[in-house]
mmCIF file of C-alpha atoms in Angstrom:
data_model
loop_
_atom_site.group_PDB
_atom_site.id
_atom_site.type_symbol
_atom_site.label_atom_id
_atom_site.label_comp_id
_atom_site.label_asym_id
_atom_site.label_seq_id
_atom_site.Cartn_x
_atom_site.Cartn_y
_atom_site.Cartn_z
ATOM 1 C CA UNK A 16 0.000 0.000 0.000
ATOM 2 C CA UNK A 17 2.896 2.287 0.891
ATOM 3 C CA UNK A 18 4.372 2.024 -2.743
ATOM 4 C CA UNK A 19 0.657 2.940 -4.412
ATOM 5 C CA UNK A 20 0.556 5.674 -1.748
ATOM 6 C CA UNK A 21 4.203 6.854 -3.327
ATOM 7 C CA UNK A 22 3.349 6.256 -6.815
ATOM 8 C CA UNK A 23 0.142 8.053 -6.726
ATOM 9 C CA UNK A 24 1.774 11.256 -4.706
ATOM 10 C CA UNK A 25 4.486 10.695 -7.487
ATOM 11 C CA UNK A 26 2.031 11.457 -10.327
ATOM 12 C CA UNK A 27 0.651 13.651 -8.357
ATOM 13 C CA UNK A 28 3.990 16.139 -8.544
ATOM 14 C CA UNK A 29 3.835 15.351 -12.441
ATOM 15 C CA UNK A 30 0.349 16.965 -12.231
ATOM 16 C CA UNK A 31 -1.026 13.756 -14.333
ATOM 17 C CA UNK A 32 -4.686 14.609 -14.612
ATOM 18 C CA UNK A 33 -6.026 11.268 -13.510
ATOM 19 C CA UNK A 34 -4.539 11.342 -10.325
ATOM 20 C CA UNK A 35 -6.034 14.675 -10.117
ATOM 21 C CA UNK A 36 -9.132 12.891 -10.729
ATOM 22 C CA UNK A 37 -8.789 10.066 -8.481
ATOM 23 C CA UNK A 38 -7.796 12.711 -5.432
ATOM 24 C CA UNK A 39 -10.932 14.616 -5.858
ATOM 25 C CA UNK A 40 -12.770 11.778 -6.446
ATOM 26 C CA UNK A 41 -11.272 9.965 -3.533
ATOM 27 C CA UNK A 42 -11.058 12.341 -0.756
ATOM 28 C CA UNK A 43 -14.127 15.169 -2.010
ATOM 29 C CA UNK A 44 -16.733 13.629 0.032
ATOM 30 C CA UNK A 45 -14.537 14.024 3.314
ATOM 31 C CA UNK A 46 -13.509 17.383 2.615
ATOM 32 C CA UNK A 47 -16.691 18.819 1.623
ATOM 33 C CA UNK A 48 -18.283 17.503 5.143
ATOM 34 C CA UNK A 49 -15.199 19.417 7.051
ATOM 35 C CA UNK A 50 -15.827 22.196 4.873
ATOM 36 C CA UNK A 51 -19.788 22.463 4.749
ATOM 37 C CA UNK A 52 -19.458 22.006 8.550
ATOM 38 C CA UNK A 53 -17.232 25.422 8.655
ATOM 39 C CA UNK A 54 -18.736 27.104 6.010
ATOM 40 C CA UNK A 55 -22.573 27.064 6.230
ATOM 41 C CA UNK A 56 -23.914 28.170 2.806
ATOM 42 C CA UNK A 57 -23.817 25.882 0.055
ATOM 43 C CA UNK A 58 -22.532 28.115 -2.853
ATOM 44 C CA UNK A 59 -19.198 29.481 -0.346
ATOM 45 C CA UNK A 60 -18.846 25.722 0.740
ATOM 46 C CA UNK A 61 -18.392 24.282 -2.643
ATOM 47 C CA UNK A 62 -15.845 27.702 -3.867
ATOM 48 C CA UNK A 63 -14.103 27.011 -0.630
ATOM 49 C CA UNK A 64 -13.560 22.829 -1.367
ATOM 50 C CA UNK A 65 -12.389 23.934 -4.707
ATOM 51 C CA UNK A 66 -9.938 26.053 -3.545
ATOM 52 C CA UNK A 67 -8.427 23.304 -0.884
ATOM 53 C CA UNK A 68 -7.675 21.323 -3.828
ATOM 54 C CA UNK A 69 -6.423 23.728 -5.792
ATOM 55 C CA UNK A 70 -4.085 24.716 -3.045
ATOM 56 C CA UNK A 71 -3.518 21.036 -2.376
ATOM 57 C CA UNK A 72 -2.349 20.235 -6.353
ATOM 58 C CA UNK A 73 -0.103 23.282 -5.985
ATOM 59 C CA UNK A 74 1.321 22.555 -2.779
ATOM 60 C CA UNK A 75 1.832 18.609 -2.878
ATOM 61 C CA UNK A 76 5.264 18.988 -3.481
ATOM 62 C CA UNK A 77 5.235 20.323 0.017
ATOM 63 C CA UNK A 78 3.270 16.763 1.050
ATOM 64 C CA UNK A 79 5.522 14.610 3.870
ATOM 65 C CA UNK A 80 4.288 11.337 4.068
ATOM 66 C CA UNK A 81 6.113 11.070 7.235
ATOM 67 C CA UNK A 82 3.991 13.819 9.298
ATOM 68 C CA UNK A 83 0.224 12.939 8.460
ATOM 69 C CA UNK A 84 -1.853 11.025 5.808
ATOM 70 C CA UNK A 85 -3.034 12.358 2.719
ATOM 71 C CA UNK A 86 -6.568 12.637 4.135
ATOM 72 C CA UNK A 87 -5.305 14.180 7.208
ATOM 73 C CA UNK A 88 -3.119 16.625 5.067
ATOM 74 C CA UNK A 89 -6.153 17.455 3.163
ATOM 75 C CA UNK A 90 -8.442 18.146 5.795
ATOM 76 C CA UNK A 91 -5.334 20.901 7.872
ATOM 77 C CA UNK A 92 -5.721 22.382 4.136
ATOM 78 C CA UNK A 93 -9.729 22.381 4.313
ATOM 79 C CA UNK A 94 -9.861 23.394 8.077
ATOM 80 C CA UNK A 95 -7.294 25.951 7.384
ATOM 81 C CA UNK A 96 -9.020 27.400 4.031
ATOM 82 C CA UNK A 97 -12.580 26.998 5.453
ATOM 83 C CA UNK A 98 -11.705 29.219 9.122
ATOM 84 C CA UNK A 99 -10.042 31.529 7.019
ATOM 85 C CA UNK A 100 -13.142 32.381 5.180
ATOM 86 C CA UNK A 101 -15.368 32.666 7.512
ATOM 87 C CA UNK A 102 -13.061 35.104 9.221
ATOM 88 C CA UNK A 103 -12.943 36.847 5.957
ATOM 89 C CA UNK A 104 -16.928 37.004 5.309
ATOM 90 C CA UNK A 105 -18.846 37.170 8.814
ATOM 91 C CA UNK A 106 -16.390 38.952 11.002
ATOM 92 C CA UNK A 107 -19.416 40.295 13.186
ATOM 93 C CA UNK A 108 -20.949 36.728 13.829
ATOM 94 C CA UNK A 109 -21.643 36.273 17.385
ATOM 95 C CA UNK A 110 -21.572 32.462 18.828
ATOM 96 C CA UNK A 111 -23.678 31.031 21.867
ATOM 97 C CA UNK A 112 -21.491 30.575 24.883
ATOM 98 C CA UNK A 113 -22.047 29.497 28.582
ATOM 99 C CA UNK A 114 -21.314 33.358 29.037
ATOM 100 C CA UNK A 115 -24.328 34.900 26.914
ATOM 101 C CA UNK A 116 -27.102 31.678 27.797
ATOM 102 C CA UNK A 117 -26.357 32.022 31.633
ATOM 103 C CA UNK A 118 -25.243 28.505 31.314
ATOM 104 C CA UNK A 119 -22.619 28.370 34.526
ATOM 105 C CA UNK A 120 -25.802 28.024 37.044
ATOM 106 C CA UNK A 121 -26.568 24.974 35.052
ATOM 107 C CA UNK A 122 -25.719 21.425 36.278
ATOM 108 C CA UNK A 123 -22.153 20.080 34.671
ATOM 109 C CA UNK A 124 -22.729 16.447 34.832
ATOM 110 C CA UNK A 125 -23.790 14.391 31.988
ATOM 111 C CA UNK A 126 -27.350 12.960 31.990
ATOM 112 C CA UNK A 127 -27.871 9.445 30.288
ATOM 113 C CA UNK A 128 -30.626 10.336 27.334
ATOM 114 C CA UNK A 129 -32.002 7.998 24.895
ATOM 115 C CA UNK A 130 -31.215 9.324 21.308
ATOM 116 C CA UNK A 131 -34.308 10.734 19.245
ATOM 117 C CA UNK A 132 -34.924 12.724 16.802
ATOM 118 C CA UNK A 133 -35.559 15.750 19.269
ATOM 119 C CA UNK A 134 -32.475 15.000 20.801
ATOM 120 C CA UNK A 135 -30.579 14.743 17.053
ATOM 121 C CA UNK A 136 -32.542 18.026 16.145
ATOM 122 C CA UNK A 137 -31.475 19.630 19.117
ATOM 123 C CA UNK A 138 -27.645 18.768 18.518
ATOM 124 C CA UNK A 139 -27.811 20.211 15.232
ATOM 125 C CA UNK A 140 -29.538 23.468 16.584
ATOM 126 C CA UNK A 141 -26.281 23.472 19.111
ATOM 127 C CA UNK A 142 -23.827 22.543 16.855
ATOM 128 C CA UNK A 143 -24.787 25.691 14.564
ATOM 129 C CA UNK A 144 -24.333 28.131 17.296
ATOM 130 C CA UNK A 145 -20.431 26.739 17.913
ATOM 131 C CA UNK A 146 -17.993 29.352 16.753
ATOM 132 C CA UNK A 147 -16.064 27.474 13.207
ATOM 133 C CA UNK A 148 -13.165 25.962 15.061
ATOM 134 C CA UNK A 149 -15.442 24.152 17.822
ATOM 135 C CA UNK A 150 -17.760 22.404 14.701
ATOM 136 C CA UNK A 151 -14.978 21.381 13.345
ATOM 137 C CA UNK A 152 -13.454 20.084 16.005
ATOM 138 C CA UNK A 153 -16.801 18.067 16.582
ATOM 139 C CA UNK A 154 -17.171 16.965 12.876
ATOM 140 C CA UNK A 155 -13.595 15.397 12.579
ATOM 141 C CA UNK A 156 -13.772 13.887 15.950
ATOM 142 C CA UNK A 157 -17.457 12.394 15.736
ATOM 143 C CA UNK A 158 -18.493 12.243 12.074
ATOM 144 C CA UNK A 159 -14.870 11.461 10.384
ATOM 145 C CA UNK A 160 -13.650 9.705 13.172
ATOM 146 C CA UNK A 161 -10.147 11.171 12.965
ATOM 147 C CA UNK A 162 -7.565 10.552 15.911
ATOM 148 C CA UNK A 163 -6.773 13.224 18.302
ATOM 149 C CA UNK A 164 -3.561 12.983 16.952
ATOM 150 C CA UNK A 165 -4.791 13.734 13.433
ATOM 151 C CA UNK A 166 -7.249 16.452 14.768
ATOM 152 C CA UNK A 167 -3.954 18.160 16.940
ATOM 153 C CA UNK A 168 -1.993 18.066 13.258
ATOM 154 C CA UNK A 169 -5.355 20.001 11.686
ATOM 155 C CA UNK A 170 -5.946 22.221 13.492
ATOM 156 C CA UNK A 171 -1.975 23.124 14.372
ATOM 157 C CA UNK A 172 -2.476 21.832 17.953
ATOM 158 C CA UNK A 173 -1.455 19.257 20.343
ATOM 159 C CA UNK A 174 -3.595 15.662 20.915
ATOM 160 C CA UNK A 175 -4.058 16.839 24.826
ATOM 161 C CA UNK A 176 -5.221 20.280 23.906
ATOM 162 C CA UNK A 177 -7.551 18.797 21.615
ATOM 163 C CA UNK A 178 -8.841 16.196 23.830
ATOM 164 C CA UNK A 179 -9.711 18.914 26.691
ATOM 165 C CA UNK A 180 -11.355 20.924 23.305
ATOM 166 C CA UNK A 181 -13.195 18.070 23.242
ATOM 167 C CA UNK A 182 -14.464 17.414 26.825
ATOM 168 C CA UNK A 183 -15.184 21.508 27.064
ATOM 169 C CA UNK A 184 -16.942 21.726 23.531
ATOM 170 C CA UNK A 185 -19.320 18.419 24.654
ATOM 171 C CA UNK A 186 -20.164 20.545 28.234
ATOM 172 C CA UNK A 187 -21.121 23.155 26.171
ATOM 173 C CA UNK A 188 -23.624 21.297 23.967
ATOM 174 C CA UNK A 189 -25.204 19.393 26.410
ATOM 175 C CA UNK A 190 -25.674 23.166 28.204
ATOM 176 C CA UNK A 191 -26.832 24.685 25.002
ATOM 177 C CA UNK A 192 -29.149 21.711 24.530
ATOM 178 C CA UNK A 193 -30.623 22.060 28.347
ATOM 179 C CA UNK A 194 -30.729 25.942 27.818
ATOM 180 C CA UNK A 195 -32.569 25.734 24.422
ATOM 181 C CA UNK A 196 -34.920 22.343 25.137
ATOM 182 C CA UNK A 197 -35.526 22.515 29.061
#
């Protein structure tokens, strides 16, 4: 597998367009999730995943093999390129926080719920209020099911500072969720 991972970043470097293809094609889905996560509307979302591979084909020479996997080189390109437009576009956005929902009063331990679709609905609802980096935190951890080692590479972090990103960003929800859905 190693060799067909070389060979393919090797024709990648020669810019051979079915490579190209098979990248895209490959690893789109993935990034577009990240992305769309980040980046709300539809129409920025997709200009955005273009540009990460755009970026990507020009920088693969760049590519080490040795520090992360393609995907997870992709996505610090995607995370990267996706926070850096939304800090570009919605400067003024304001983000729920424990600070603005009176949230401290609330209760920090962790109830055991059954999972509905009121409880699914709610998440999302929650999710949407996180500032960028804290969704996409949550989408690589939960819905890509990256390491905290590949999250900590990412986002340009380190795997503890993630995981306690983690723990504080699931507090959060389950207080945004409580606040929002009493």
């Amino acid at each position: 597998m190693e060799q067909t991972t070389d060979l393919f970043i090797g024709q990648l470097r020669k810019g051979d367009r079915t490579a190209c293809q098979r990248l895209v094609n490959g690893y789109g889905p993935a990034v577009f999730r990240l992305v769309h996560r980040i980046v709300e509307r539809q129409e920025d979302a997709e200009e955005v995943w273009q540009d990460v591979f755009v970026k990507a084909l020009r920088g693969i020479g760049g590519y080490d093999s040795r520090k992360a996997s393609l995907a997870t080189w992709l996505c610090r390109i995607a995370y990267n390129e996706s926070v850096n437009f939304v800090r570009r576009r919605q400067p003024d956005i304001v983000y729920m926080d424990e600070h603005n929902l009176g949230l401290n009063s609330l209760d920090e331990t962790l109830e055991d719920e059954t999972t509905d679709s009121h409880t699914v609905q709610a998440l999302e609802e929650a999710l949407e209020m996180l500032p960028p980096h804290e969704q996409a935190v949550i989408t690589m951890f939960y819905y890509d099911n990256m390491s905290l080692a590949d999250i900590a590479y990412v986002t340009g972090s380190i795997p503890s500072t993630v995981g306690s990103q983690l723990s504080r960003i699931r507090k959060k929800l389950y207080k945004m969720i409580k606040a929002m859905h009493p």
